[in-house]
């Protein structure tokens, strides 16, 4: 079986799962739904593995698989075709692999929910679209997946739609994504008008011949980056992601941590040829990424909702990845995508396990001392936390340091921000761990008696992910540690060429030392504060210092957007509707009618009923006509 | 000689016709109108249109004017019962009429047919001549004008008769 | 009556036109300024007569009897009109006890 | 040739029979509309997708005035004919849960209107086109004014006079062209062949454009539309928004662009600017609408604005996008109005704020509504995407800023559509919606058909694109050629 | 010639039949007489005979005669029981209408001013009387007197005009007048005011502004049937007379009289349409609408083409039949409700759908909606004016047509969309015949106007 013959099965299977689960959501039993939902993903995973390995043994690293002609109009031809190359094949593994684990987890997590079948069909659909996104051989197919995952994100965030806050969060996510999508779409248009095609295979070779800093390329890449900002929750479009935590926790793990939000990074990595030639865009990306990383980390410091902490952490980590992209560390960023997928999925699922145990209580102020009740969850989450904090030798350490090293090479300031963020990350993550698992239980006694470890279907994925989070670093072990940077080599087969790192080994070591030191200090500080000091975050209304207030209230970004965008637009809308449309434009239209009517009212008075007057008018008419004659002759 | 007669009669025509419209009493108006028509008869004679002069005398002054008088008397309108229009309207009316005169004459003035009227055929207005014309080329309208008179007759009877049916 | 005035004065045709125009306009003024329907009607008769006079003058000028024949038709019309018109006025008087045209303004606007 | 005559006049026959069908009018009209649909499909099956005009009919009608019954179908016509004959049965079916008083008249008028529409879409004689144009207007006026809602009389009068105002000026333009035509007839080919200078073309452009702009409607000629859509009975709104609006678009493509290319060249800018203003403006207004029907009405203005901009951008992508979008918009907007009608028939209100939680009690309705909404917001994989994507490329080729502003529709569309969806379907049920019953019977049939069309066209739009491609290309070439000879 | 004789004889016979109280026989006699006249009209087709140098029965005359006769015939069919309620002198009314018709035949076929004058006066005098036949009714009295006074007044101007033209040309004959205009080097200056005064006189007869003031009052005050007659047949004849003179004999002076005519047209359109807009009374609205239609009809004189006359024919036919429908329904409604306001039409569609449908067709035709005769008429008028690219005028007319939609649709709105009394409104058989025939003609002319387009 060649890749060409297999590849279409990968997205098709989840799609079939979606169709079957969707149609049978009310008739199929929950068990069957779970089996179908997870089974199709697992099958896809198996096929992906097969493809991955056969690609590894293949000399030809990229395969285009044409399915059918989708849109054609004039010079524009858009086939529905897939591109299998190292980049997409590895994404396939992540999506189907982690996807499968999360599906498995969900069979248990969502078991009590009435919308079980619906949930699985949505989840399958998401996987389908995500696969389409990474498999597309042109920007438009990528865009189908791009928007499709947005749709699934919308559906899943609003899964419990009877809660209007959740439904609003879903809408917010969709709309903010759409803002980015417009940028993406415009970028694609510009690609089409510049290169005459939207096929990767046709665009990149042409672009490679262009001069660096070419204006068109800069514009294209900026537009694409705007798209990525929306999908990957970067400043200024990140506020939807924390709200997206309204969805069920597996969704947060799969969509809002492991896969969908990394689509932006995937897309930029895929288009690295273009971005490499647009230094200006790269600077912008680096700055935006660094700023996002820092701001999100600051916000995460004071959050009390366990999922919110993770959500801001995700935003922050995504910022990291963009920082990496901005400084040319494509592989590094992609590496971080991988490791982040492992540990963030793990953390979310762990959080889900905690929430499951706590009967959907998410406020850490009501938790504490869960270590003994949930040992597996605690252990696996600890691994995840260590990984995200960047402590060696867990996976996060390697990916993060690769980015930091590149950042240092590009600009020490960026590196400084990176390290600061790493410090904050370590702090808030351990804060979360300590608040949740150590100390005394702070909930009611009744709840305490019901605490229990989650079933195997939930812990099994945790364990697998924990293993991956721990050892995942090996796939791109840097030279300084005697590694061979396998991932970088592999991805270069897809045309993703990382900038060379020109730092001496000693510099690299010292950089790592600084970041590790920062993480350790943060860990210790968190320990003294929350374990020794047994501090608990104060209640919502309690007074805070100005900085804490800023952090706690997310820099008032939502309020600022509301004030700067939503309110003015609403006001504008009302103004347009009430004043311009109803009063002015329609007023003119109606005014014409009205004035005719008024004219009628007036002119009919000429018909006074008085013969004398009539004759007067006639005589005036006659005089006028005769006067005309007089002048004519 | 006849030229001076014309101007004299024309002046009279104008004066009498003005009297017609300015007399307060309708009866006086009728009488002035008769006088005016008389001056017209003189004009016809001056133009050697003897037949018309006669017809004018008989039909207009005799029949039509008597009918007017008759109706006025019948309706007992011989007093100054007519509430006159407001002076403003009168003035405007006169001005309008004046304008009409001016424009009418103005537009006719350039006609400059200043050549004196010369009677080329003295017998033109005689009954014989007119009869030939009337019963020759104008036979059809002449006959059809019987319809006009008949319609008027039927109508006059119809309108002045008192109906029983109508409630 | 024959050849009463053989040379039909020497009055310029213009003056006949002016005279007719003036009388005609006087008729119009009458129509404009009076309220008594009968007087208005009489003013109309004045207008018709002005026309008659002019027709006759043109007839003489053109040496064409048809003008005078036309006067004849106008007179016939005048007779018919007077009959009908006075009948109408009488009818209106019966109902309104007035021949004032200002009373007639029920139909308007 | 017989096929075309049958196609056009079958609805008329149906209308007459329906008018006398009394109580069974519903069934009779359904039968006729379905037969018409089948006939249209047969014709589409026999249609060879090239640029030529097929099934042509050319019969003398009023010979003294150079008026012929000249009709035919090319790719562009075929598309709108299909749309018409597809939507009419759907619209008739959608009325099954209503008991209109005097149904015979109601259904007869719908079929009568269909005949007028088909005339418009197939006419190759300007006079015939005009006749069809007005003939389609009268029935819809009566439908809206007899069976409409509050304040319908005033609103429909405004609608009627407004639209007919435009068309009368168009008539003036047609007469002008007729007089310019040395052959003194109304044949479209003769009109194409005219050599008018650019000043003349400018005048003709405006005479035609205003008529079409009012019909579509393009900002600022749109103010009749929200009122009319709101006050009309749902089937009337569907006819108006689903099909009638396409008359304007079709008119631009068939009668404006090829006849006065220089006029379009000189003034098309303004048309595009107006269209784009309309997109943003109507979208913004839709943000805060309280009545769902009115919201959809404004959304329709925005969508049509994009179509119009795409056409005036005048390139293959924009044109093809307009083709697909005409079809898509017709299907989607009919779906939207039908859902609102279902809601209204159950709870007697379309006020967004009074609704909510319907998804909980009517999941099937929620699902179909969602698909339609997604189609409307142009999600890839739905029919709306194909059209909007091509249109935006078309506009983009015209100017990047134009596309950037026009592209706001994909953001704004999501905002107001999802807002409506959320407030109507999501959230907790309230006292009004708690007793809501899910869709059944013909409602299901109609909504599922619409949803199927939305997805099928979104996934495999090729037949539609293929159908119109040659004709569109031919049109573009023809116009460009003519433009070159003028300049 | 035969036509006039037939009509006159019919009138006499009817008059005598009235003397013998043969009231039942009146209508059949009249119908037979008119049908005979109509037959003569057909026989004379393409004959182009000249009678005594006074009358020319060319196709123009015959076509308009035909329309007038058919229109009168339909109106006679509407008389069923109409006069009986008002008077016992029915025969006289029949006679007067027939006299008026005879006058109109003269007006449409005159070749000499004398014929025009006599015909016009026969018609006018008859109408003065007919307008006042409801002797006890103030409105009828008022209408009659107003019509009479103003009519007589305007006749003065017409005569003055005729006189001046006679003075300039020395003849009353149209051919000679035209020959004078074509042949003579200089046109006598008194000719011009003559033309203008004639235009004034004829404008009065067709009700063109600013000489239209009598129209609404008289139309409203006169009995509806007479109003029908006045606003349809009489108006058509008036236009024929107008056309015969201005498009025929005076055509060489077109440059001179087109400017004042244009002013008259614009004023007429504007005043007619705009004033009609605010009317509450259907009958009065129709009166104003007739003024506005006069404006459209005059379009054919603004640009003289070989089709001008035929265009007027088409328009007049369309207008006549639509108006007859409108008035017929009005009479029915008024008999039932006693009112002719728009409100009395409320819910007519429920009370009698057939009548409502007929009236709707009539209104659509008057408004000029395609597929009705009215549209073809308007179209021809616009086309006519557009041949000289008088686009501003057409644009102005279009704006006025838009106003027209408002008031024509008011009655449609009242009939179909408003609720009124639920009482059934039945129509006598004769009314049904008239309505259906008129609707059929309106639709046939609208869908296939080719049959009438090249008549003249």
XYZ file of N, CA, C and O in Angstrom, chain D residues 126-194:
276
model
N -35.373 43.115 -25.308
C -35.419 44.024 -24.168
C -36.838 44.300 -23.730
O -37.124 44.421 -22.541
N -37.723 44.370 -24.689
C -39.107 44.664 -24.326
C -39.708 43.505 -23.547
O -40.383 43.685 -22.539
N -39.428 42.322 -24.018
C -39.914 41.125 -23.329
C -39.353 41.081 -21.915
O -40.056 40.759 -20.948
N -38.102 41.434 -21.829
C -37.457 41.487 -20.517
C -38.207 42.437 -19.605
O -38.525 42.120 -18.449
N -38.523 43.597 -20.150
C -39.219 44.575 -19.331
C -40.592 44.077 -18.911
O -41.014 44.238 -17.765
N -41.279 43.444 -19.848
C -42.610 42.920 -19.529
C -42.504 41.913 -18.385
O -43.262 41.957 -17.409
N -41.542 41.013 -18.515
C -41.365 40.017 -17.460
C -41.009 40.682 -16.134
O -41.500 40.308 -15.077
N -40.192 41.680 -16.244
C -39.727 42.418 -15.065
C -40.917 42.948 -14.267
O -40.985 42.829 -13.046
N -41.850 43.548 -14.976
C -43.025 44.100 -14.288
C -44.012 42.998 -13.932
O -44.668 43.045 -12.893
N -44.102 42.014 -14.825
C -45.072 40.948 -14.577
C -44.715 40.182 -13.314
O -45.582 39.603 -12.664
N -43.458 40.175 -12.972
C -43.071 39.504 -11.736
C -43.385 40.366 -10.523
O -43.540 39.862 -9.416
N -43.470 41.641 -10.747
C -43.659 42.555 -9.623
C -45.101 42.571 -9.117
O -45.345 42.598 -7.911
N -46.028 42.533 -10.050
C -47.436 42.661 -9.663
C -47.849 41.549 -8.696
O -48.410 41.823 -7.633
N -47.599 40.270 -9.046
C -48.042 39.231 -8.117
C -47.408 39.354 -6.737
O -48.104 39.173 -5.738
N -46.149 39.698 -6.714
C -45.506 39.755 -5.401
C -46.071 40.923 -4.603
O -46.206 40.843 -3.380
N -46.440 41.955 -5.305
C -47.089 43.066 -4.587
C -48.361 42.581 -3.913
O -48.609 42.851 -2.741
N -49.145 41.828 -4.671
C -50.402 41.364 -4.094
C -50.156 40.349 -2.990
O -50.817 40.376 -1.952
N -49.198 39.465 -3.212
C -48.910 38.476 -2.173
C -48.546 39.192 -0.881
O -49.063 38.881 0.191
N -47.676 40.162 -1.010
C -47.212 40.841 0.206
C -48.310 41.688 0.816
O -48.421 41.794 2.033
N -49.091 42.313 -0.031
C -50.052 43.257 0.517
C -51.312 42.566 1.036
O -51.969 43.070 1.934
N -51.653 41.418 0.475
C -52.868 40.749 0.961
C -52.565 39.920 2.194
O -53.283 39.965 3.179
N -51.489 39.170 2.119
C -51.236 38.229 3.199
C -50.146 38.696 4.159
O -49.646 37.909 4.947
N -49.785 39.950 4.032
C -48.659 40.437 4.836
C -49.052 40.786 6.259
O -50.175 40.538 6.701
N -48.087 41.356 6.970
C -48.298 41.649 8.385
C -48.642 43.107 8.625
O -49.264 43.770 7.791
N -48.199 43.586 9.725
C -48.554 44.923 10.174
C -48.065 45.997 9.196
O -46.977 45.897 8.667
N -48.880 46.988 8.992
C -48.494 48.149 8.190
C -48.135 47.759 6.761
O -47.357 48.429 6.101
N -48.709 46.668 6.294
C -48.271 46.124 5.012
C -48.631 47.017 3.842
O -47.945 47.048 2.839
N -49.730 47.729 3.984
C -50.210 48.490 2.838
C -49.235 49.600 2.489
O -48.793 49.744 1.346
N -48.876 50.359 3.520
C -47.944 51.465 3.273
C -46.602 50.945 2.785
O -46.037 51.426 1.803
N -46.131 49.912 3.468
C -44.805 49.394 3.153
C -44.753 48.848 1.736
O -43.809 49.099 0.981
N -45.788 48.120 1.357
C -45.760 47.536 0.025
C -45.951 48.575 -1.061
O -45.421 48.436 -2.150
N -46.704 49.588 -0.714
C -46.854 50.656 -1.691
C -45.495 51.284 -1.964
O -45.133 51.550 -3.108
N -44.766 51.497 -0.897
C -43.438 52.092 -1.049
C -42.546 51.184 -1.881
O -41.878 51.621 -2.813
N -42.574 49.927 -1.534
C -41.792 48.942 -2.276
C -42.158 48.970 -3.750
O -41.299 49.033 -4.629
N -43.437 48.963 -3.993
C -43.905 48.890 -5.363
C -43.485 50.123 -6.154
O -42.893 50.029 -7.228
N -43.776 51.268 -5.584
C -43.477 52.495 -6.319
C -41.970 52.660 -6.479
O -41.483 53.068 -7.530
N -41.256 52.296 -5.437
C -39.796 52.424 -5.494
C -39.222 51.565 -6.622
O -38.459 52.036 -7.481
N -39.628 50.315 -6.637
C -39.046 49.438 -7.653
C -39.508 49.844 -9.040
O -38.743 49.799 -9.994
N -40.766 50.231 -9.128
C -41.252 50.557 -10.469
C -40.650 51.879 -10.936
O -40.478 52.096 -12.140
N -40.293 52.733 -9.995
C -39.620 53.968 -10.378
C -38.345 53.624 -11.129
O -38.076 54.150 -12.214
N -37.574 52.714 -10.525
C -36.352 52.309 -11.193
C -36.632 51.734 -12.560
O -35.990 52.079 -13.550
N -37.635 50.877 -12.628
C -37.827 50.168 -13.890
C -38.332 51.112 -14.971
O -38.048 50.898 -16.146
N -39.047 52.146 -14.582
C -39.510 53.067 -15.620
C -38.331 53.806 -16.256
O -38.309 54.035 -17.458
N -37.348 54.143 -15.425
C -36.175 54.789 -16.013
C -35.408 53.805 -16.895
O -34.829 54.174 -17.915
N -35.455 52.548 -16.477
C -34.845 51.534 -17.335
C -35.573 51.482 -18.670
O -34.949 51.384 -19.730
N -36.883 51.569 -18.591
C -37.667 51.547 -19.830
C -37.237 52.690 -20.742
O -37.102 52.535 -21.953
N -37.001 53.824 -20.120
C -36.535 54.971 -20.901
C -35.221 54.621 -21.595
O -35.030 54.924 -22.780
N -34.339 53.995 -20.834
C -33.075 53.578 -21.426
C -33.289 52.600 -22.563
O -32.642 52.688 -23.612
N -34.215 51.680 -22.359
C -34.472 50.684 -23.402
C -34.978 51.371 -24.659
O -34.548 51.066 -25.774
N -35.878 52.334 -24.458
C -36.404 53.052 -25.626
C -35.268 53.780 -26.345
O -35.181 53.772 -27.573
N -34.400 54.347 -25.547
C -33.268 55.059 -26.149
C -32.443 54.117 -27.011
O -32.097 54.433 -28.155
N -32.156 52.956 -26.462
C -31.365 51.992 -27.222
C -32.098 51.570 -28.485
O -31.504 51.412 -29.548
N -33.390 51.390 -28.317
C -34.202 50.987 -29.468
C -34.098 52.025 -30.581
O -33.943 51.701 -31.756
N -34.153 53.282 -30.177
C -34.092 54.327 -31.190
C -32.705 54.413 -31.815
O -32.556 54.762 -32.978
N -31.715 54.101 -31.019
C -30.356 54.131 -31.551
C -30.090 52.968 -32.493
O -29.216 53.019 -33.335
N -30.856 51.918 -32.294
C -30.640 50.713 -33.072
C -31.187 50.904 -34.480
O -32.382 51.107 -34.658
N -30.334 50.858 -35.470
C -30.816 51.127 -36.828
C -31.875 50.127 -37.283
O -32.725 50.457 -38.100
N -31.825 48.918 -36.741
C -32.811 47.923 -37.157
C -34.158 48.168 -36.488
O -35.139 47.522 -36.816
N -34.189 49.088 -35.539
C -35.403 49.371 -34.783
C -36.075 48.138 -34.226
O -37.226 47.834 -34.507
N -35.315 47.405 -33.461
C -35.930 46.344 -32.688
C -35.228 46.265 -31.342
O -34.325 47.046 -31.054
N -35.688 45.320 -30.529
C -35.187 45.242 -29.164
C -34.249 44.064 -28.976
O -34.036 43.614 -27.871
N -33.751 43.555 -30.075
C -32.967 42.341 -29.965
C -31.674 42.590 -29.187
O -30.982 43.577 -29.404
N -31.371 41.665 -28.314
C -30.225 41.890 -27.439
C -28.924 41.931 -28.245
O -28.018 42.713 -27.947
N -28.853 41.131 -29.276
C -27.627 41.133 -30.071
C -27.439 42.475 -30.763
O -26.332 42.996 -30.856
N -28.555 43.008 -31.235
C -28.469 44.322 -31.866
C -28.026 45.374 -30.858
O -27.247 46.278 -31.170
N -28.520 45.235 -29.624
C -28.110 46.182 -28.589
C -26.613 46.045 -28.299
O -25.914 47.026 -28.090
N -26.165 44.799 -28.282
C -24.733 44.586 -28.038
C -23.906 45.271 -29.112
O -22.823 45.780 -28.859
N -24.432 45.221 -30.313
C -23.641 45.704 -31.446
C -23.659 47.221 -31.570
O -22.952 47.778 -32.405
N -24.473 47.884 -30.756
C -24.564 49.339 -30.895
C -23.227 49.999 -30.595
O -22.464 49.545 -29.753
